[in-house]
Amino acid sequence: MEMEEEPPLQMTTRPSPTRPPAAWLILDRFIVHRSSHRRPDDAEDAEPSAASHDCIGRPIRAYLDVADPPAVSRLYLRWPPGTPSIRGMEPAAIAAHGDCILFTAYAPFMDPHCHHYTSTFVPVDYFVYSASSPPSLTRLPP
């Protein structure tokens, strides 16, 4: 498998402060995975986020960028710098209900014999992100 270059982020329209938030949203099934790049507006630290760990112990953070319909809302994931994105193994939303999103995230790890990330065996994690207040991120057991 070849490593994928991360495309620049496209920002969505934020909910209007003068209107109440919509009772529903359109969620992009593709989850934006970032390891070292920052969002263009550097607003990540201002977003409510939730933290957990993947199956090999790396920290992972998730935050939801909510946009008024018909704009698309997106879930963002952040791993430690240097964590690769492997083509065909991008995080993806499986289902959403209420304020919860079920998604998969692959956990590539460094092969100690080759000193590079392996694509022959990559464990998959299942997470539930809850957009409650405060948000939470839970890795489901294998």
Coordinates of C-alpha atoms in Angstrom, one line a residue:
M1 CA 0.0 0.0 0.0
E2 CA 1.3 3.5 -0.8
M3 CA 1.3 6.3 1.7
E4 CA -1.2 9.1 1.0
E5 CA -0.3 12.8 0.9
E6 CA -2.7 14.7 3.1
P7 CA -4.8 17.2 1.1
P8 CA -5.4 20.7 2.5
L9 CA -8.5 21.1 4.7
Q10 CA -11.6 22.8 3.4
M11 CA -13.5 24.7 6.1
T12 CA -17.2 24.5 6.4
T13 CA -19.7 27.3 7.2
R14 CA -20.1 27.7 11.0
P15 CA -23.6 27.8 12.5
S16 CA -25.0 31.3 12.7
P17 CA -24.7 32.9 16.2
T18 CA -28.1 34.6 15.5
R19 CA -30.0 31.4 14.8
P20 CA -30.4 28.3 17.0
P21 CA -28.5 25.3 15.8
A22 CA -30.3 23.0 13.3
A23 CA -32.0 19.9 14.7
W24 CA -30.1 17.8 12.2
L25 CA -26.9 17.9 10.2
I26 CA -25.2 16.4 7.2
L27 CA -22.2 14.4 8.3
D28 CA -19.3 13.7 5.9
R29 CA -18.6 9.9 6.1
F30 CA -14.9 10.6 5.4
I31 CA -13.1 11.6 8.6
V32 CA -10.3 14.1 8.4
H33 CA -7.2 12.6 9.9
R34 CA -4.3 14.9 10.8
S35 CA -1.1 14.1 12.5
S36 CA 1.1 17.1 12.1
H37 CA -0.9 19.7 10.1
R38 CA -3.1 22.3 11.8
R39 CA -6.4 23.5 10.6
P40 CA -6.2 26.7 8.5
D41 CA -7.7 28.9 11.2
D42 CA -5.8 27.3 14.0
A43 CA -9.1 27.0 15.9
E44 CA -8.5 23.4 17.0
D45 CA -7.7 24.4 20.5
A46 CA -11.0 26.4 20.8
E47 CA -13.1 23.4 19.6
P48 CA -14.5 21.1 22.3
S49 CA -12.6 17.8 21.8
A50 CA -12.5 14.4 23.3
A51 CA -9.4 12.2 23.9
S52 CA -8.8 8.4 23.9
H53 CA -6.1 6.0 22.8
D54 CA -5.8 3.6 19.9
C55 CA -5.2 -0.1 20.3
I56 CA -1.4 0.3 20.4
G57 CA -1.6 3.1 23.0
R58 CA -1.2 6.2 20.9
P59 CA -3.3 9.2 22.0
I60 CA -6.1 10.3 19.6
R61 CA -8.3 13.3 19.8
A62 CA -11.6 14.0 18.0
Y63 CA -13.6 17.1 17.4
L64 CA -16.7 17.8 15.4
D65 CA -16.9 20.8 13.1
V66 CA -20.6 21.5 13.0
A67 CA -22.1 23.4 10.0
D68 CA -25.6 24.5 9.3
P69 CA -27.3 22.4 6.6
P70 CA -26.9 22.2 3.6
A71 CA -23.2 22.6 4.5
V72 CA -21.4 19.4 5.6
S73 CA -20.3 18.8 9.2
R74 CA -17.0 16.9 9.7
L75 CA -15.3 14.9 12.3
Y76 CA -11.6 15.6 12.7
L77 CA -9.1 13.2 14.3
R78 CA -5.6 14.1 15.5
W79 CA -2.9 11.5 16.1
P80 CA 0.7 12.3 17.3
P81 CA 3.0 13.8 14.6
G82 CA 4.3 11.3 12.1
T83 CA 1.4 8.8 12.3
P84 CA 0.9 7.9 8.6
S85 CA -2.3 7.9 6.6
I86 CA -2.4 4.8 4.3
R87 CA -4.4 4.9 1.1
G88 CA -7.5 2.7 1.5
M89 CA -7.3 2.8 5.3
E90 CA -8.7 6.2 6.1
P91 CA -11.0 6.6 9.1
A92 CA -14.7 6.5 8.2
A93 CA -18.0 7.0 9.8
I94 CA -20.1 3.9 10.0
A95 CA -23.3 5.2 11.7
A96 CA -24.6 8.2 13.6
H97 CA -27.6 8.5 15.9
G98 CA -28.5 11.4 18.1
D99 CA -25.2 13.0 19.3
C100 CA -23.1 9.8 18.7
I101 CA -20.9 8.8 15.8
L102 CA -19.6 5.3 15.3
F103 CA -16.4 5.2 13.2
T104 CA -13.4 3.1 12.3
A105 CA -9.8 4.1 12.5
Y106 CA -6.8 2.0 11.5
A107 CA -3.7 1.9 13.7
P108 CA -0.6 1.5 11.5
F109 CA 2.5 0.7 13.5
M110 CA 6.2 0.7 13.0
D111 CA 7.6 -2.7 11.9
P112 CA 10.6 -3.2 14.2
H113 CA 12.5 -5.3 11.6
C114 CA 12.1 -2.8 8.7
H115 CA 11.9 0.5 10.6
H116 CA 8.9 1.7 8.6
Y117 CA 5.2 1.6 8.9
T118 CA 3.7 -1.7 7.8
S119 CA 0.7 -2.1 5.6
T120 CA 0.5 -5.9 5.7
F121 CA -1.2 -6.0 9.1
V122 CA -2.9 -2.9 10.4
P123 CA -5.3 -3.3 13.3
V124 CA -8.7 -1.5 13.1
D125 CA -10.2 0.3 16.1
Y126 CA -13.9 1.2 16.5
F127 CA -14.7 4.4 18.3
V128 CA -17.8 6.1 19.5
Y129 CA -17.6 9.9 19.5
S130 CA -20.3 11.6 21.6
A131 CA -21.0 15.3 20.9
S132 CA -22.5 15.7 24.3
S133 CA -21.2 18.4 26.7
P134 CA -18.4 17.7 27.3
P135 CA -17.7 15.5 24.3
S136 CA -16.4 12.0 24.8
L137 CA -14.4 9.5 22.7
T138 CA -14.6 5.8 23.6
R139 CA -12.7 3.0 21.9
L140 CA -14.8 -0.2 21.7
P141 CA -13.2 -3.4 22.9
P142 CA -12.0 -5.9 20.2

